[in-house]
Amino acid sequence: AEERVRFDIVDESFGGTRVFGRVLDDGLPVPRGNINAISWEGENVLGVDWKLARIDSEGRYEFEGLAPGEYQFQLEGLTRRVRMTVEIPDVPEHRLDLELPRGAIEGRVVDDVTGEPVARARVFLRPRDQVESDSLLASLVRQGGDLYRERTDGDGRFAFKGLSEGDYELYVDPADSRS
Protein backbone atom coordinates (compact mmCIF):
# COMPACT_ATOMS: atom_id res chain seq x y z
CA ALA A 1 0.00 0.00 0.00
CA GLU A 2 1.12 3.55 -0.77
CA GLU A 3 4.10 2.16 -2.73
CA ARG A 4 4.84 2.77 -6.39
CA VAL A 5 6.19 -0.21 -8.36
CA ARG A 6 7.34 -0.25 -11.97
CA PHE A 7 6.99 -3.37 -14.15
CA ASP A 8 8.06 -3.87 -17.74
CA ILE A 9 5.54 -6.14 -19.39
CA VAL A 10 6.58 -7.97 -22.53
CA ASP A 11 3.85 -9.59 -24.62
CA GLU A 12 5.60 -12.74 -25.81
CA SER A 13 2.50 -13.76 -27.77
CA PHE A 14 3.32 -10.94 -30.20
CA GLY A 15 5.78 -13.32 -31.81
CA GLY A 16 9.04 -11.46 -31.93
CA THR A 17 11.91 -9.79 -30.20
CA ARG A 18 11.57 -6.20 -29.06
CA VAL A 19 14.69 -4.57 -30.52
CA PHE A 20 15.67 -1.13 -29.28
CA GLY A 21 18.72 1.05 -28.86
CA ARG A 22 20.43 4.14 -30.18
CA VAL A 23 21.97 5.06 -33.51
CA LEU A 24 25.37 6.69 -33.08
CA ASP A 25 27.78 8.37 -35.48
CA ASP A 26 31.29 8.54 -34.04
CA GLY A 27 29.78 8.23 -30.55
CA LEU A 28 27.18 10.99 -31.01
CA PRO A 29 23.43 10.31 -31.39
CA VAL A 30 22.00 10.52 -34.91
CA PRO A 31 19.10 13.00 -34.45
CA ARG A 32 16.68 11.78 -37.14
CA GLY A 33 15.95 9.21 -39.80
CA ASN A 34 14.39 5.80 -40.27
CA ILE A 35 15.56 2.22 -40.09
CA ASN A 36 14.16 -0.35 -42.50
CA ALA A 37 14.61 -3.88 -41.11
CA ILE A 38 14.46 -6.36 -43.98
CA SER A 39 14.61 -10.13 -43.67
CA TRP A 40 14.99 -11.89 -47.02
CA GLU A 41 13.95 -15.17 -45.43
CA GLY A 42 10.41 -14.18 -44.46
CA GLU A 43 7.96 -16.98 -43.85
CA ASN A 44 5.02 -15.14 -45.40
CA VAL A 45 3.74 -15.59 -48.95
CA LEU A 46 5.97 -12.80 -50.26
CA GLY A 47 9.19 -14.19 -48.74
CA VAL A 48 10.21 -10.79 -47.32
CA ASP A 49 9.64 -9.32 -43.88
CA TRP A 50 9.96 -5.53 -43.82
CA LYS A 51 9.49 -3.28 -40.79
CA LEU A 52 10.21 0.39 -40.15
CA ALA A 53 11.34 2.27 -37.04
CA ARG A 54 11.84 6.00 -36.66
CA ILE A 55 14.98 7.46 -35.11
CA ASP A 56 14.05 10.17 -32.60
CA SER A 57 15.95 13.37 -31.79
CA GLU A 58 18.12 11.55 -29.21
CA GLY A 59 19.06 8.74 -31.60
CA ARG A 60 16.66 6.19 -30.09
CA TYR A 61 14.70 3.63 -32.12
CA GLU A 62 12.48 0.62 -31.38
CA PHE A 63 11.03 -2.34 -33.27
CA GLU A 64 8.16 -3.88 -31.29
CA GLY A 65 8.71 -7.33 -32.72
CA LEU A 66 11.28 -8.79 -35.11
CA ALA A 67 11.43 -12.52 -35.74
CA PRO A 68 14.81 -14.02 -34.82
CA GLY A 69 17.32 -14.24 -37.68
CA GLU A 70 19.46 -12.14 -39.99
CA TYR A 71 18.27 -8.69 -41.10
CA GLN A 72 19.58 -5.97 -43.32
CA PHE A 73 19.11 -2.61 -41.60
CA GLN A 74 18.88 0.25 -44.10
CA LEU A 75 19.20 3.64 -42.48
CA GLU A 76 17.56 6.51 -44.36
CA GLY A 77 17.34 10.25 -43.84
CA LEU A 78 21.01 10.54 -42.90
CA THR A 79 23.78 12.46 -44.62
CA ARG A 80 24.84 9.19 -46.29
CA ARG A 81 23.30 5.86 -47.24
CA VAL A 82 24.01 3.15 -44.63
CA ARG A 83 23.36 -0.59 -44.63
CA MET A 84 24.20 -3.05 -41.88
CA THR A 85 23.65 -6.76 -41.44
CA VAL A 86 22.50 -7.68 -37.93
CA GLU A 87 21.50 -10.89 -36.18
CA ILE A 88 18.39 -10.79 -33.98
CA PRO A 89 18.42 -13.41 -31.19
CA ASP A 90 15.41 -15.43 -30.02
CA VAL A 91 14.81 -13.51 -26.77
CA PRO A 92 11.96 -11.27 -25.59
CA GLU A 93 14.08 -8.06 -25.67
CA HIS A 94 17.39 -7.15 -27.25
CA ARG A 95 19.24 -3.84 -26.89
CA LEU A 96 21.18 -3.13 -30.08
CA ASP A 97 23.07 0.16 -30.31
CA LEU A 98 24.09 0.87 -33.91
CA GLU A 99 27.36 2.69 -34.62
CA LEU A 100 27.41 3.96 -38.20
CA PRO A 101 30.16 2.25 -40.17
CA ARG A 102 33.23 4.29 -41.11
CA GLY A 103 34.66 2.15 -43.93
CA ALA A 104 35.50 3.78 -47.26
CA ILE A 105 36.67 2.90 -50.76
CA GLU A 106 38.33 5.66 -52.77
CA GLY A 107 40.03 5.58 -56.13
CA ARG A 108 40.66 7.16 -59.49
CA VAL A 109 39.47 6.09 -62.93
CA VAL A 110 42.00 6.57 -65.73
CA ASP A 111 41.89 5.64 -69.42
CA ASP A 112 43.87 2.41 -69.87
CA VAL A 113 45.43 3.66 -73.13
CA THR A 114 46.21 7.32 -72.46
CA GLY A 115 46.43 7.27 -68.65
CA GLU A 116 44.26 10.41 -68.57
CA PRO A 117 41.61 10.74 -65.82
CA VAL A 118 38.03 9.92 -66.84
CA ALA A 119 35.62 12.60 -65.60
CA ARG A 120 31.92 11.87 -64.92
CA ALA A 121 32.31 8.09 -65.29
CA ARG A 122 29.74 6.10 -63.36
CA VAL A 123 31.23 3.88 -60.66
CA PHE A 124 29.15 1.09 -59.09
CA LEU A 125 29.85 -0.79 -55.87
CA ARG A 126 27.99 -3.95 -54.87
CA PRO A 127 28.45 -6.03 -51.70
CA ARG A 128 29.48 -9.60 -52.54
CA ASP A 129 27.86 -11.18 -49.49
CA GLN A 130 24.23 -10.64 -50.46
CA VAL A 131 21.64 -12.94 -48.95
CA GLU A 132 19.83 -14.89 -51.64
CA SER A 133 16.11 -15.59 -51.49
CA ASP A 134 13.86 -17.83 -53.53
CA SER A 135 10.90 -15.45 -53.51
CA LEU A 136 10.03 -13.47 -56.63
CA LEU A 137 9.30 -10.29 -54.65
CA ALA A 138 12.62 -10.48 -52.83
CA SER A 139 14.41 -10.83 -56.16
CA LEU A 140 12.60 -7.81 -57.61
CA VAL A 141 13.19 -5.66 -54.52
CA ARG A 142 16.89 -6.57 -54.44
CA GLN A 143 17.57 -5.73 -58.09
CA GLY A 144 19.76 -2.67 -57.79
CA GLY A 145 18.85 -2.30 -54.13
CA ASP A 146 22.34 -3.12 -52.85
CA LEU A 147 24.10 -1.11 -55.52
CA TYR A 148 25.97 2.06 -54.52
CA ARG A 149 26.48 4.63 -57.32
CA GLU A 150 28.90 7.54 -57.68
CA ARG A 151 30.35 9.67 -60.48
CA THR A 152 33.99 10.58 -60.86
CA ASP A 153 35.02 14.20 -60.50
CA GLY A 154 37.09 16.17 -63.04
CA ASP A 155 40.25 14.33 -61.97
CA GLY A 156 38.61 10.89 -62.23
CA ARG A 157 38.34 10.50 -58.45
CA PHE A 158 35.48 8.78 -56.62
CA ALA A 159 34.71 7.80 -53.02
CA PHE A 160 32.23 5.54 -51.26
CA LYS A 161 31.97 6.32 -47.54
CA GLY A 162 30.12 4.86 -44.58
CA LEU A 163 30.59 1.27 -45.72
CA SER A 164 30.26 -1.76 -43.50
CA GLU A 165 33.01 -4.34 -43.36
CA GLY A 166 32.82 -6.89 -46.18
CA ASP A 167 33.79 -7.84 -49.71
CA TYR A 168 32.67 -5.60 -52.58
CA GLU A 169 32.72 -5.67 -56.37
CA LEU A 170 33.55 -2.43 -58.19
CA TYR A 171 32.35 -1.65 -61.72
CA VAL A 172 33.06 1.38 -63.90
CA ASP A 173 31.08 2.58 -66.91
CA PRO A 174 33.31 5.15 -68.64
CA ALA A 175 31.01 5.33 -71.69
CA ASP A 176 28.50 7.22 -69.55
CA SER A 177 31.04 9.97 -68.88
CA ARG A 178 29.92 11.76 -72.07
CA SER A 179 26.42 12.45 -70.70
PDB file of C-alpha atoms in Angstrom:
ATOM      1  CA  ALA A   1       0.000   0.000   0.000  1.00  0.00           C
ATOM      2  CA  GLU A   2       1.116   3.547  -0.773  1.00  0.00           C
ATOM      3  CA  GLU A   3       4.095   2.157  -2.730  1.00  0.00           C
ATOM      4  CA  ARG A   4       4.836   2.768  -6.386  1.00  0.00           C
ATOM      5  CA  VAL A   5       6.193  -0.206  -8.364  1.00  0.00           C
ATOM      6  CA  ARG A   6       7.343  -0.254 -11.973  1.00  0.00           C
ATOM      7  CA  PHE A   7       6.993  -3.366 -14.152  1.00  0.00           C
ATOM      8  CA  ASP A   8       8.064  -3.871 -17.743  1.00  0.00           C
ATOM      9  CA  ILE A   9       5.536  -6.141 -19.395  1.00  0.00           C
ATOM     10  CA  VAL A  10       6.582  -7.971 -22.527  1.00  0.00           C
ATOM     11  CA  ASP A  11       3.855  -9.589 -24.618  1.00  0.00           C
ATOM     12  CA  GLU A  12       5.604 -12.742 -25.814  1.00  0.00           C
ATOM     13  CA  SER A  13       2.502 -13.765 -27.767  1.00  0.00           C
ATOM     14  CA  PHE A  14       3.318 -10.937 -30.203  1.00  0.00           C
ATOM     15  CA  GLY A  15       5.784 -13.322 -31.813  1.00  0.00           C
ATOM     16  CA  GLY A  16       9.039 -11.464 -31.933  1.00  0.00           C
ATOM     17  CA  THR A  17      11.913  -9.790 -30.198  1.00  0.00           C
ATOM     18  CA  ARG A  18      11.566  -6.196 -29.056  1.00  0.00           C
ATOM     19  CA  VAL A  19      14.686  -4.570 -30.518  1.00  0.00           C
ATOM     20  CA  PHE A  20      15.671  -1.133 -29.283  1.00  0.00           C
ATOM     21  CA  GLY A  21      18.720   1.052 -28.861  1.00  0.00           C
ATOM     22  CA  ARG A  22      20.433   4.139 -30.178  1.00  0.00           C
ATOM     23  CA  VAL A  23      21.966   5.060 -33.508  1.00  0.00           C
ATOM     24  CA  LEU A  24      25.367   6.692 -33.084  1.00  0.00           C
ATOM     25  CA  ASP A  25      27.781   8.366 -35.482  1.00  0.00           C
ATOM     26  CA  ASP A  26      31.292   8.545 -34.042  1.00  0.00           C
ATOM     27  CA  GLY A  27      29.781   8.235 -30.546  1.00  0.00           C
ATOM     28  CA  LEU A  28      27.177  10.994 -31.014  1.00  0.00           C
ATOM     29  CA  PRO A  29      23.431  10.314 -31.392  1.00  0.00           C
ATOM     30  CA  VAL A  30      21.995  10.522 -34.907  1.00  0.00           C
ATOM     31  CA  PRO A  31      19.097  12.997 -34.451  1.00  0.00           C
ATOM     32  CA  ARG A  32      16.678  11.780 -37.144  1.00  0.00           C
ATOM     33  CA  GLY A  33      15.947   9.211 -39.800  1.00  0.00           C
ATOM     34  CA  ASN A  34      14.394   5.803 -40.272  1.00  0.00           C
ATOM     35  CA  ILE A  35      15.563   2.219 -40.087  1.00  0.00           C
ATOM     36  CA  ASN A  36      14.159  -0.351 -42.495  1.00  0.00           C
ATOM     37  CA  ALA A  37      14.608  -3.875 -41.112  1.00  0.00           C
ATOM     38  CA  ILE A  38      14.464  -6.360 -43.978  1.00  0.00           C
ATOM     39  CA  SER A  39      14.611 -10.130 -43.674  1.00  0.00           C
ATOM     40  CA  TRP A  40      14.987 -11.887 -47.019  1.00  0.00           C
ATOM     41  CA  GLU A  41      13.949 -15.174 -45.427  1.00  0.00           C
ATOM     42  CA  GLY A  42      10.410 -14.178 -44.455  1.00  0.00           C
ATOM     43  CA  GLU A  43       7.957 -16.979 -43.854  1.00  0.00           C
ATOM     44  CA  ASN A  44       5.022 -15.138 -45.395  1.00  0.00           C
ATOM     45  CA  VAL A  45       3.742 -15.591 -48.952  1.00  0.00           C
ATOM     46  CA  LEU A  46       5.970 -12.799 -50.263  1.00  0.00           C
ATOM     47  CA  GLY A  47       9.190 -14.191 -48.735  1.00  0.00           C
ATOM     48  CA  VAL A  48      10.211 -10.791 -47.319  1.00  0.00           C
ATOM     49  CA  ASP A  49       9.640  -9.320 -43.877  1.00  0.00           C
ATOM     50  CA  TRP A  50       9.956  -5.531 -43.821  1.00  0.00           C
ATOM     51  CA  LYS A  51       9.493  -3.282 -40.791  1.00  0.00           C
ATOM     52  CA  LEU A  52      10.211   0.389 -40.155  1.00  0.00           C
ATOM     53  CA  ALA A  53      11.340   2.274 -37.042  1.00  0.00           C
ATOM     54  CA  ARG A  54      11.842   6.003 -36.663  1.00  0.00           C
ATOM     55  CA  ILE A  55      14.976   7.460 -35.109  1.00  0.00           C
ATOM     56  CA  ASP A  56      14.046  10.167 -32.604  1.00  0.00           C
ATOM     57  CA  SER A  57      15.954  13.373 -31.786  1.00  0.00           C
ATOM     58  CA  GLU A  58      18.118  11.546 -29.210  1.00  0.00           C
ATOM     59  CA  GLY A  59      19.060   8.745 -31.601  1.00  0.00           C
ATOM     60  CA  ARG A  60      16.660   6.188 -30.090  1.00  0.00           C
ATOM     61  CA  TYR A  61      14.702   3.634 -32.116  1.00  0.00           C
ATOM     62  CA  GLU A  62      12.477   0.621 -31.383  1.00  0.00           C
ATOM     63  CA  PHE A  63      11.026  -2.339 -33.266  1.00  0.00           C
ATOM     64  CA  GLU A  64       8.164  -3.881 -31.288  1.00  0.00           C
ATOM     65  CA  GLY A  65       8.706  -7.332 -32.718  1.00  0.00           C
ATOM     66  CA  LEU A  66      11.280  -8.786 -35.109  1.00  0.00           C
ATOM     67  CA  ALA A  67      11.432 -12.519 -35.737  1.00  0.00           C
ATOM     68  CA  PRO A  68      14.809 -14.024 -34.819  1.00  0.00           C
ATOM     69  CA  GLY A  69      17.319 -14.237 -37.676  1.00  0.00           C
ATOM     70  CA  GLU A  70      19.457 -12.135 -39.994  1.00  0.00           C
ATOM     71  CA  TYR A  71      18.273  -8.686 -41.102  1.00  0.00           C
ATOM     72  CA  GLN A  72      19.580  -5.969 -43.317  1.00  0.00           C
ATOM     73  CA  PHE A  73      19.107  -2.612 -41.596  1.00  0.00           C
ATOM     74  CA  GLN A  74      18.884   0.248 -44.104  1.00  0.00           C
ATOM     75  CA  LEU A  75      19.204   3.645 -42.481  1.00  0.00           C
ATOM     76  CA  GLU A  76      17.560   6.507 -44.357  1.00  0.00           C
ATOM     77  CA  GLY A  77      17.338  10.251 -43.837  1.00  0.00           C
ATOM     78  CA  LEU A  78      21.013  10.542 -42.901  1.00  0.00           C
ATOM     79  CA  THR A  79      23.782  12.458 -44.622  1.00  0.00           C
ATOM     80  CA  ARG A  80      24.840   9.185 -46.286  1.00  0.00           C
ATOM     81  CA  ARG A  81      23.302   5.856 -47.235  1.00  0.00           C
ATOM     82  CA  VAL A  82      24.006   3.152 -44.628  1.00  0.00           C
ATOM     83  CA  ARG A  83      23.361  -0.587 -44.630  1.00  0.00           C
ATOM     84  CA  MET A  84      24.197  -3.047 -41.876  1.00  0.00           C
ATOM     85  CA  THR A  85      23.645  -6.762 -41.443  1.00  0.00           C
ATOM     86  CA  VAL A  86      22.504  -7.677 -37.928  1.00  0.00           C
ATOM     87  CA  GLU A  87      21.503 -10.889 -36.184  1.00  0.00           C
ATOM     88  CA  ILE A  88      18.394 -10.791 -33.979  1.00  0.00           C
ATOM     89  CA  PRO A  89      18.424 -13.413 -31.189  1.00  0.00           C
ATOM     90  CA  ASP A  90      15.406 -15.430 -30.024  1.00  0.00           C
ATOM     91  CA  VAL A  91      14.814 -13.515 -26.773  1.00  0.00           C
ATOM     92  CA  PRO A  92      11.963 -11.268 -25.589  1.00  0.00           C
ATOM     93  CA  GLU A  93      14.078  -8.064 -25.673  1.00  0.00           C
ATOM     94  CA  HIS A  94      17.385  -7.152 -27.247  1.00  0.00           C
ATOM     95  CA  ARG A  95      19.242  -3.845 -26.892  1.00  0.00           C
ATOM     96  CA  LEU A  96      21.179  -3.125 -30.078  1.00  0.00           C
ATOM     97  CA  ASP A  97      23.069   0.164 -30.313  1.00  0.00           C
ATOM     98  CA  LEU A  98      24.091   0.867 -33.906  1.00  0.00           C
ATOM     99  CA  GLU A  99      27.356   2.686 -34.617  1.00  0.00           C
ATOM    100  CA  LEU A 100      27.408   3.957 -38.196  1.00  0.00           C
ATOM    101  CA  PRO A 101      30.161   2.250 -40.175  1.00  0.00           C
ATOM    102  CA  ARG A 102      33.231   4.292 -41.114  1.00  0.00           C
ATOM    103  CA  GLY A 103      34.660   2.152 -43.929  1.00  0.00           C
ATOM    104  CA  ALA A 104      35.503   3.784 -47.262  1.00  0.00           C
ATOM    105  CA  ILE A 105      36.675   2.904 -50.758  1.00  0.00           C
ATOM    106  CA  GLU A 106      38.329   5.660 -52.775  1.00  0.00           C
ATOM    107  CA  GLY A 107      40.031   5.582 -56.128  1.00  0.00           C
ATOM    108  CA  ARG A 108      40.658   7.161 -59.485  1.00  0.00           C
ATOM    109  CA  VAL A 109      39.473   6.094 -62.934  1.00  0.00           C
ATOM    110  CA  VAL A 110      41.997   6.571 -65.730  1.00  0.00           C
ATOM    111  CA  ASP A 111      41.894   5.645 -69.417  1.00  0.00           C
ATOM    112  CA  ASP A 112      43.867   2.409 -69.874  1.00  0.00           C
ATOM    113  CA  VAL A 113      45.428   3.663 -73.133  1.00  0.00           C
ATOM    114  CA  THR A 114      46.211   7.317 -72.459  1.00  0.00           C
ATOM    115  CA  GLY A 115      46.431   7.273 -68.652  1.00  0.00           C
ATOM    116  CA  GLU A 116      44.260  10.414 -68.565  1.00  0.00           C
ATOM    117  CA  PRO A 117      41.607  10.744 -65.819  1.00  0.00           C
ATOM    118  CA  VAL A 118      38.033   9.915 -66.836  1.00  0.00           C
ATOM    119  CA  ALA A 119      35.624  12.602 -65.603  1.00  0.00           C
ATOM    120  CA  ARG A 120      31.925  11.870 -64.916  1.00  0.00           C
ATOM    121  CA  ALA A 121      32.309   8.091 -65.294  1.00  0.00           C
ATOM    122  CA  ARG A 122      29.736   6.098 -63.361  1.00  0.00           C
ATOM    123  CA  VAL A 123      31.226   3.880 -60.662  1.00  0.00           C
ATOM    124  CA  PHE A 124      29.155   1.091 -59.092  1.00  0.00           C
ATOM    125  CA  LEU A 125      29.851  -0.786 -55.866  1.00  0.00           C
ATOM    126  CA  ARG A 126      27.987  -3.955 -54.867  1.00  0.00           C
ATOM    127  CA  PRO A 127      28.445  -6.031 -51.704  1.00  0.00           C
ATOM    128  CA  ARG A 128      29.485  -9.602 -52.535  1.00  0.00           C
ATOM    129  CA  ASP A 129      27.863 -11.182 -49.486  1.00  0.00           C
ATOM    130  CA  GLN A 130      24.229 -10.636 -50.460  1.00  0.00           C
ATOM    131  CA  VAL A 131      21.638 -12.942 -48.953  1.00  0.00           C
ATOM    132  CA  GLU A 132      19.833 -14.888 -51.640  1.00  0.00           C
ATOM    133  CA  SER A 133      16.106 -15.591 -51.491  1.00  0.00           C
ATOM    134  CA  ASP A 134      13.858 -17.834 -53.533  1.00  0.00           C
ATOM    135  CA  SER A 135      10.899 -15.447 -53.510  1.00  0.00           C
ATOM    136  CA  LEU A 136      10.027 -13.467 -56.628  1.00  0.00           C
ATOM    137  CA  LEU A 137       9.295 -10.294 -54.645  1.00  0.00           C
ATOM    138  CA  ALA A 138      12.625 -10.476 -52.827  1.00  0.00           C
ATOM    139  CA  SER A 139      14.410 -10.835 -56.157  1.00  0.00           C
ATOM    140  CA  LEU A 140      12.595  -7.811 -57.613  1.00  0.00           C
ATOM    141  CA  VAL A 141      13.190  -5.662 -54.523  1.00  0.00           C
ATOM    142  CA  ARG A 142      16.887  -6.575 -54.438  1.00  0.00           C
ATOM    143  CA  GLN A 143      17.565  -5.731 -58.090  1.00  0.00           C
ATOM    144  CA  GLY A 144      19.761  -2.674 -57.789  1.00  0.00           C
ATOM    145  CA  GLY A 145      18.846  -2.302 -54.125  1.00  0.00           C
ATOM    146  CA  ASP A 146      22.338  -3.122 -52.850  1.00  0.00           C
ATOM    147  CA  LEU A 147      24.104  -1.107 -55.522  1.00  0.00           C
ATOM    148  CA  TYR A 148      25.968   2.064 -54.521  1.00  0.00           C
ATOM    149  CA  ARG A 149      26.478   4.627 -57.317  1.00  0.00           C
ATOM    150  CA  GLU A 150      28.897   7.544 -57.680  1.00  0.00           C
ATOM    151  CA  ARG A 151      30.353   9.674 -60.481  1.00  0.00           C
ATOM    152  CA  THR A 152      33.987  10.577 -60.858  1.00  0.00           C
ATOM    153  CA  ASP A 153      35.021  14.203 -60.500  1.00  0.00           C
ATOM    154  CA  GLY A 154      37.086  16.173 -63.044  1.00  0.00           C
ATOM    155  CA  ASP A 155      40.253  14.330 -61.973  1.00  0.00           C
ATOM    156  CA  GLY A 156      38.606  10.894 -62.232  1.00  0.00           C
ATOM    157  CA  ARG A 157      38.336  10.502 -58.446  1.00  0.00           C
ATOM    158  CA  PHE A 158      35.480   8.780 -56.625  1.00  0.00           C
ATOM    159  CA  ALA A 159      34.713   7.803 -53.019  1.00  0.00           C
ATOM    160  CA  PHE A 160      32.229   5.544 -51.264  1.00  0.00           C
ATOM    161  CA  LYS A 161      31.974   6.317 -47.540  1.00  0.00           C
ATOM    162  CA  GLY A 162      30.120   4.858 -44.580  1.00  0.00           C
ATOM    163  CA  LEU A 163      30.592   1.270 -45.717  1.00  0.00           C
ATOM    164  CA  SER A 164      30.257  -1.764 -43.498  1.00  0.00           C
ATOM    165  CA  GLU A 165      33.010  -4.344 -43.364  1.00  0.00           C
ATOM    166  CA  GLY A 166      32.821  -6.891 -46.181  1.00  0.00           C
ATOM    167  CA  ASP A 167      33.791  -7.840 -49.712  1.00  0.00           C
ATOM    168  CA  TYR A 168      32.670  -5.597 -52.578  1.00  0.00           C
ATOM    169  CA  GLU A 169      32.718  -5.674 -56.374  1.00  0.00           C
ATOM    170  CA  LEU A 170      33.554  -2.434 -58.187  1.00  0.00           C
ATOM    171  CA  TYR A 171      32.349  -1.652 -61.722  1.00  0.00           C
ATOM    172  CA  VAL A 172      33.061   1.378 -63.899  1.00  0.00           C
ATOM    173  CA  ASP A 173      31.076   2.577 -66.905  1.00  0.00           C
ATOM    174  CA  PRO A 174      33.311   5.149 -68.642  1.00  0.00           C
ATOM    175  CA  ALA A 175      31.005   5.325 -71.686  1.00  0.00           C
ATOM    176  CA  ASP A 176      28.501   7.218 -69.547  1.00  0.00           C
ATOM    177  CA  SER A 177      31.045   9.974 -68.879  1.00  0.00           C
ATOM    178  CA  ARG A 178      29.917  11.763 -72.069  1.00  0.00           C
ATOM    179  CA  SER A 179      26.421  12.449 -70.701  1.00  0.00           C
TER     180      SER A 179
END
